[in-house]
Short mmCIF file of C-alpha atoms in Angstrom, two decimals:
data_model
loop_
_atom_site.label_atom_id
_atom_site.label_comp_id
_atom_site.label_asym_id
_atom_site.label_seq_id
_atom_site.Cartn_x
_atom_site.Cartn_y
_atom_site.Cartn_z
CA MET A 1403 221.78 204.97 184.54
CA LEU A 1404 219.53 203.31 187.09
CA VAL A 1405 216.56 204.04 185.06
CA LYS A 1406 218.12 202.43 181.87
CA ALA A 1407 219.00 199.28 183.94
CA ALA A 1408 215.49 199.01 185.25
CA HIS A 1409 214.09 199.37 181.74
CA PHE A 1410 216.56 196.76 180.40
CA TYR A 1411 215.47 194.32 183.17
CA HIS A 1412 211.77 194.84 182.40
CA ALA A 1413 212.25 194.06 178.64
CA GLN A 1414 214.12 190.77 179.23
CA ARG A 1415 211.64 189.22 181.75
CA GLY A 1416 210.37 185.58 181.07
CA LEU A 1417 206.90 184.30 180.29
CA THR A 1418 204.47 184.28 183.23
CA LEU A 1419 203.00 181.10 184.60
CA LEU A 1420 199.61 181.81 182.98
CA GLU A 1421 201.19 182.28 179.57
CA VAL A 1422 203.14 178.97 179.82
CA LEU A 1423 199.78 177.17 180.93
CA LEU A 1424 197.95 178.77 178.15
CA ALA A 1425 200.51 177.65 175.63
CA SER A 1426 200.52 174.11 177.07
CA VAL A 1427 196.69 173.93 176.74
CA ILE A 1428 196.73 175.19 173.13
CA SER A 1429 199.50 172.77 172.29
CA SER A 1430 197.75 169.83 173.97
CA VAL A 1431 194.46 170.62 171.96
CA LEU A 1432 196.45 170.89 168.62
CA ILE A 1433 198.26 167.51 169.44
CA LEU A 1434 194.94 165.91 170.28
CA MET A 1435 193.27 167.23 167.09
CA VAL A 1436 196.23 166.10 164.92
CA SER A 1437 196.21 162.67 166.59
CA ARG A 1438 192.54 162.17 166.13
CA LEU A 1439 192.93 163.09 162.38
CA ILE A 1440 195.76 160.66 162.04
CA VAL A 1441 193.81 157.89 163.68
CA THR A 1442 190.94 158.59 161.53
CA GLU A 1443 192.83 158.51 158.46
CA PHE A 1444 194.55 155.33 159.38
CA ARG A 1445 191.14 153.68 159.93
CA VAL A 1446 189.81 154.87 156.78
CA THR A 1447 193.04 153.69 154.71
CA GLU A 1448 192.80 150.29 156.51
CA HIS A 1449 189.06 149.85 155.79
CA LEU A 1450 189.75 150.69 152.05
CA ASN A 1451 192.71 148.42 152.00
CA ARG A 1452 190.60 145.49 153.41
CA LYS A 1453 187.84 146.15 150.93
CA ILE A 1454 190.21 146.15 147.94
CA GLN A 1455 191.84 142.96 149.24
CA LEU A 1456 188.43 141.36 149.44
CA HIS A 1457 187.26 142.71 145.98
CA GLN A 1458 190.58 141.08 144.61
CA GLN A 1459 189.85 137.80 146.27
CA LEU A 1460 186.27 137.93 144.79
CA ARG A 1461 187.62 138.79 141.23
CA THR A 1462 190.19 136.13 141.30
CA SER A 1463 187.86 133.34 142.48
CA PHE A 1464 185.19 134.39 139.99
CA ALA A 1465 187.55 134.51 137.22
CA LEU A 1466 188.64 130.77 138.15
CA ILE A 1467 184.99 129.70 138.35
CA LYS A 1468 184.20 131.28 135.07
CA ARG A 1469 187.22 129.98 133.17
CA SER A 1470 186.60 126.44 134.40
CA LEU A 1471 182.80 126.50 133.78
CA PHE A 1472 183.58 127.26 130.12
CA MET A 1473 185.13 123.83 130.05
CA ALA A 1474 182.01 121.93 130.93
CA GLY A 1475 181.25 118.97 128.51
CA PHE A 1476 184.40 119.70 126.33
CA ASN A 1477 185.64 116.64 124.77
CA ALA A 1478 188.97 116.98 122.87
CA SER A 1479 189.14 113.09 121.81
CA THR A 1480 185.58 112.99 120.08
CA GLN A 1481 183.06 115.28 118.56
CA MET A 1482 180.45 114.42 121.21
CA PRO A 1483 180.20 116.25 124.67
CA VAL A 1484 181.00 114.47 127.80
CA PHE A 1485 178.78 114.26 130.99
CA LEU A 1486 179.06 113.15 134.63
CA GLN A 1487 177.96 109.75 134.93
CA GLY A 1488 174.16 109.78 135.33
CA SER A 1489 173.85 113.41 134.30
CA GLN A 1490 171.51 114.69 131.61
CA THR A 1491 173.16 118.20 131.27
CA LEU A 1492 176.70 119.48 130.71
CA THR A 1493 176.63 121.35 133.98
CA ASP A 1494 174.91 119.53 136.90
CA VAL A 1495 173.39 121.90 139.57
CA ARG A 1496 172.26 120.52 142.85
CA ASN A 1497 170.51 122.28 145.66
CA ASP A 1498 171.30 125.57 144.15
CA THR A 1499 174.63 125.57 146.00
CA GLN A 1500 176.59 123.04 143.86
CA VAL A 1501 177.73 122.94 140.44
CA GLY A 1502 179.74 120.09 138.79
CA TYR A 1503 180.80 118.97 135.45
CA VAL A 1504 183.38 116.90 133.72
CA TYR A 1505 185.64 117.28 130.57
CA GLN A 1506 188.50 115.85 128.54
CA GLY A 1507 191.32 117.87 127.89
CA SER A 1508 193.61 115.53 125.92
CA PRO A 1509 192.85 114.89 122.25
CA THR A 1510 194.82 111.58 122.45
CA ALA A 1511 193.87 110.00 125.78
CA GLN A 1512 190.13 109.12 125.58
CA ASN A 1513 189.91 108.08 129.29
CA ASP A 1514 191.30 111.03 130.80
CA PHE A 1515 188.33 112.68 132.76
CA HIS A 1516 188.68 115.99 134.59
CA HIS A 1517 186.00 116.30 137.23
CA VAL A 1518 185.14 119.74 138.92
CA VAL A 1519 182.61 120.45 141.52
CA TYR A 1520 182.21 123.92 143.39
CA GLN A 1521 179.92 123.57 146.41
CA LEU A 1522 178.87 125.68 149.44
CA ALA A 1523 179.25 123.31 152.40
CA ALA A 1524 180.06 123.33 156.04
CA ASN A 1525 183.50 122.65 156.96
CA GLN A 1526 184.85 120.72 160.19
CA SER A 1527 184.19 123.83 162.34
CA GLY A 1528 180.53 123.96 161.19
CA GLU A 1529 181.35 127.27 159.14
CA LEU A 1530 180.10 127.60 155.51
CA ALA A 1531 182.98 127.30 153.04
CA LEU A 1532 183.14 127.47 149.17
CA ARG A 1533 184.80 124.20 148.46
CA LEU A 1534 186.42 123.13 145.18
CA CYS A 1535 186.68 119.33 144.31
CA GLU A 1536 188.98 118.63 141.26
CA LYS A 1537 189.59 114.98 140.23
CA GLN A 1538 191.30 113.37 137.42
CA HIS A 1539 190.56 109.77 136.56
CA ASP A 1540 190.29 107.24 133.70
CA ARG A 1541 186.64 106.88 134.21
CA ARG A 1542 183.70 109.22 134.54
CA PHE A 1543 182.36 109.94 138.13
CA THR A 1544 179.09 110.45 139.35
CA PHE A 1545 178.29 113.98 140.86
CA GLU A 1546 178.44 112.49 144.46
CA GLN A 1547 181.79 110.99 143.76
CA ALA A 1548 183.27 114.10 142.12
CA ALA A 1549 181.90 116.20 145.05
CA SER A 1550 183.36 114.22 147.95
CA SER A 1551 186.97 114.05 149.26
CA GLY A 1552 188.61 110.67 148.92
CA GLU A 1553 188.75 109.01 145.55
CA SER A 1554 191.38 110.57 143.30
CA GLY A 1555 191.77 113.55 145.67
CA PRO A 1556 190.38 115.72 148.35
CA CYS A 1557 188.39 118.92 148.43
CA PHE A 1558 189.46 122.28 149.60
CA SER A 1559 188.23 125.62 150.60
CA LEU A 1560 188.83 128.46 148.05
CA PHE A 1561 189.22 130.99 150.86
CA ASP A 1562 190.70 131.30 154.26
CA THR A 1563 187.69 130.90 156.49
CA ASP A 1564 189.43 132.65 159.44
CA TRP A 1565 189.43 135.73 157.20
CA ILE A 1566 186.72 135.50 154.57
CA HIS A 1567 183.06 134.32 155.16
CA VAL A 1568 181.10 133.05 152.23
CA ASP A 1569 177.65 134.76 152.67
CA ALA A 1570 176.13 133.20 149.58
CA PHE A 1571 176.96 131.01 146.62
CA GLN A 1572 173.89 130.53 144.52
CA ILE A 1573 173.52 128.72 141.13
CA ARG A 1574 170.52 128.85 138.91
CA TYR A 1575 170.01 126.64 135.71
CA GLN A 1576 167.53 127.49 133.10
CA PRO A 1577 167.47 124.79 130.35
CA LEU A 1578 166.97 125.54 126.73
CA GLN A 1579 164.45 124.27 124.53
CA SER A 1580 164.87 122.94 120.84
CA ARG A 1581 162.65 124.25 118.14
CA ALA A 1582 160.36 121.44 118.69
CA GLY A 1583 159.89 122.44 122.33
CA THR A 1584 161.58 119.72 123.88
CA LEU A 1585 164.32 120.28 126.49
CA ILE A 1586 167.95 119.89 125.35
CA ASN A 1587 171.16 119.27 127.45
CA THR A 1588 172.35 122.83 127.78
CA GLY A 1589 171.06 125.96 129.11
CA TRP A 1590 171.79 129.21 130.96
CA VAL A 1591 173.84 129.21 134.16
CA ALA A 1592 173.66 132.07 136.60
CA ILE A 1593 176.00 132.32 139.61
CA HIS A 1594 175.89 134.67 142.45
CA LEU A 1595 178.76 134.95 144.97
CA ARG A 1596 178.89 137.20 148.08
CA LEU A 1597 181.90 137.47 150.48
CA SER A 1598 182.39 139.39 153.70
CA LEU A 1599 185.14 139.77 156.24
CA VAL A 1600 184.99 137.66 159.37
CA GLN A 1601 186.29 140.45 161.48
CA ASP A 1602 184.32 143.20 159.94
CA PRO A 1603 181.02 141.99 158.06
CA SER A 1604 180.36 145.44 157.15
CA ILE A 1605 183.06 145.06 154.51
CA HIS A 1606 181.49 142.90 151.89
CA GLU A 1607 181.58 142.28 148.10
CA SER A 1608 179.36 140.41 145.58
CA ALA A 1609 179.37 139.53 141.95
CA ASP A 1610 177.09 137.78 139.51
CA PHE A 1611 177.73 135.99 136.31
CA THR A 1612 175.50 134.40 133.63
CA PHE A 1613 176.62 132.33 130.63
CA LEU A 1614 175.29 129.92 128.00
CA GLN A 1615 176.83 126.61 128.07
CA ARG A 1616 178.90 125.34 125.14
CA HIS A 1617 180.03 121.89 123.85
CA TRP A 1618 176.58 120.67 123.66
CA SER A 1619 174.76 118.68 120.97
CA LEU A 1620 171.11 117.61 120.31
#
């Protein structure tokens, strides 16, 4: 009877201190590995989400620029194209960082001019920003008038400069020639836009767009 009791007590004994410590170490290592994996996955997901958001911002802004540039020189009231005052081309490019144009969208109002200028310029904080100046007036503006805040409306930044940095906004204009070899008032316009995140410059996106101007005449 005593032998059976002793055997029963030996079978029911608990874990030793060494076994408990070993189990704790193994659990801690597993928890640390899982935590690191979760943190890594979170960082990868966050990086991807930021890149997707930046890409969407680039696509949206580029679509706006492309769609509006196709209106350069359009004149709904007459058969002749309209130009910025003093400009010789439908799309006026300045310093390879500014592009401006004017159009008339109403077939009945002959003095309803829409002026648009996109420009890479320093803001009040000295940071580069892609600004849009859009003005509507009953007379044509010069490029300088259309590109500055004040008359008929202010200019504003297309992006939140606390979040997005404009690394590059470049415009190239290549005029076309007539069959006689003389330059005409239209040509190829090429635009390059590059954006990056202020908090993480390693996340960046860029896009290029080239088009031939319409609404021109010899």
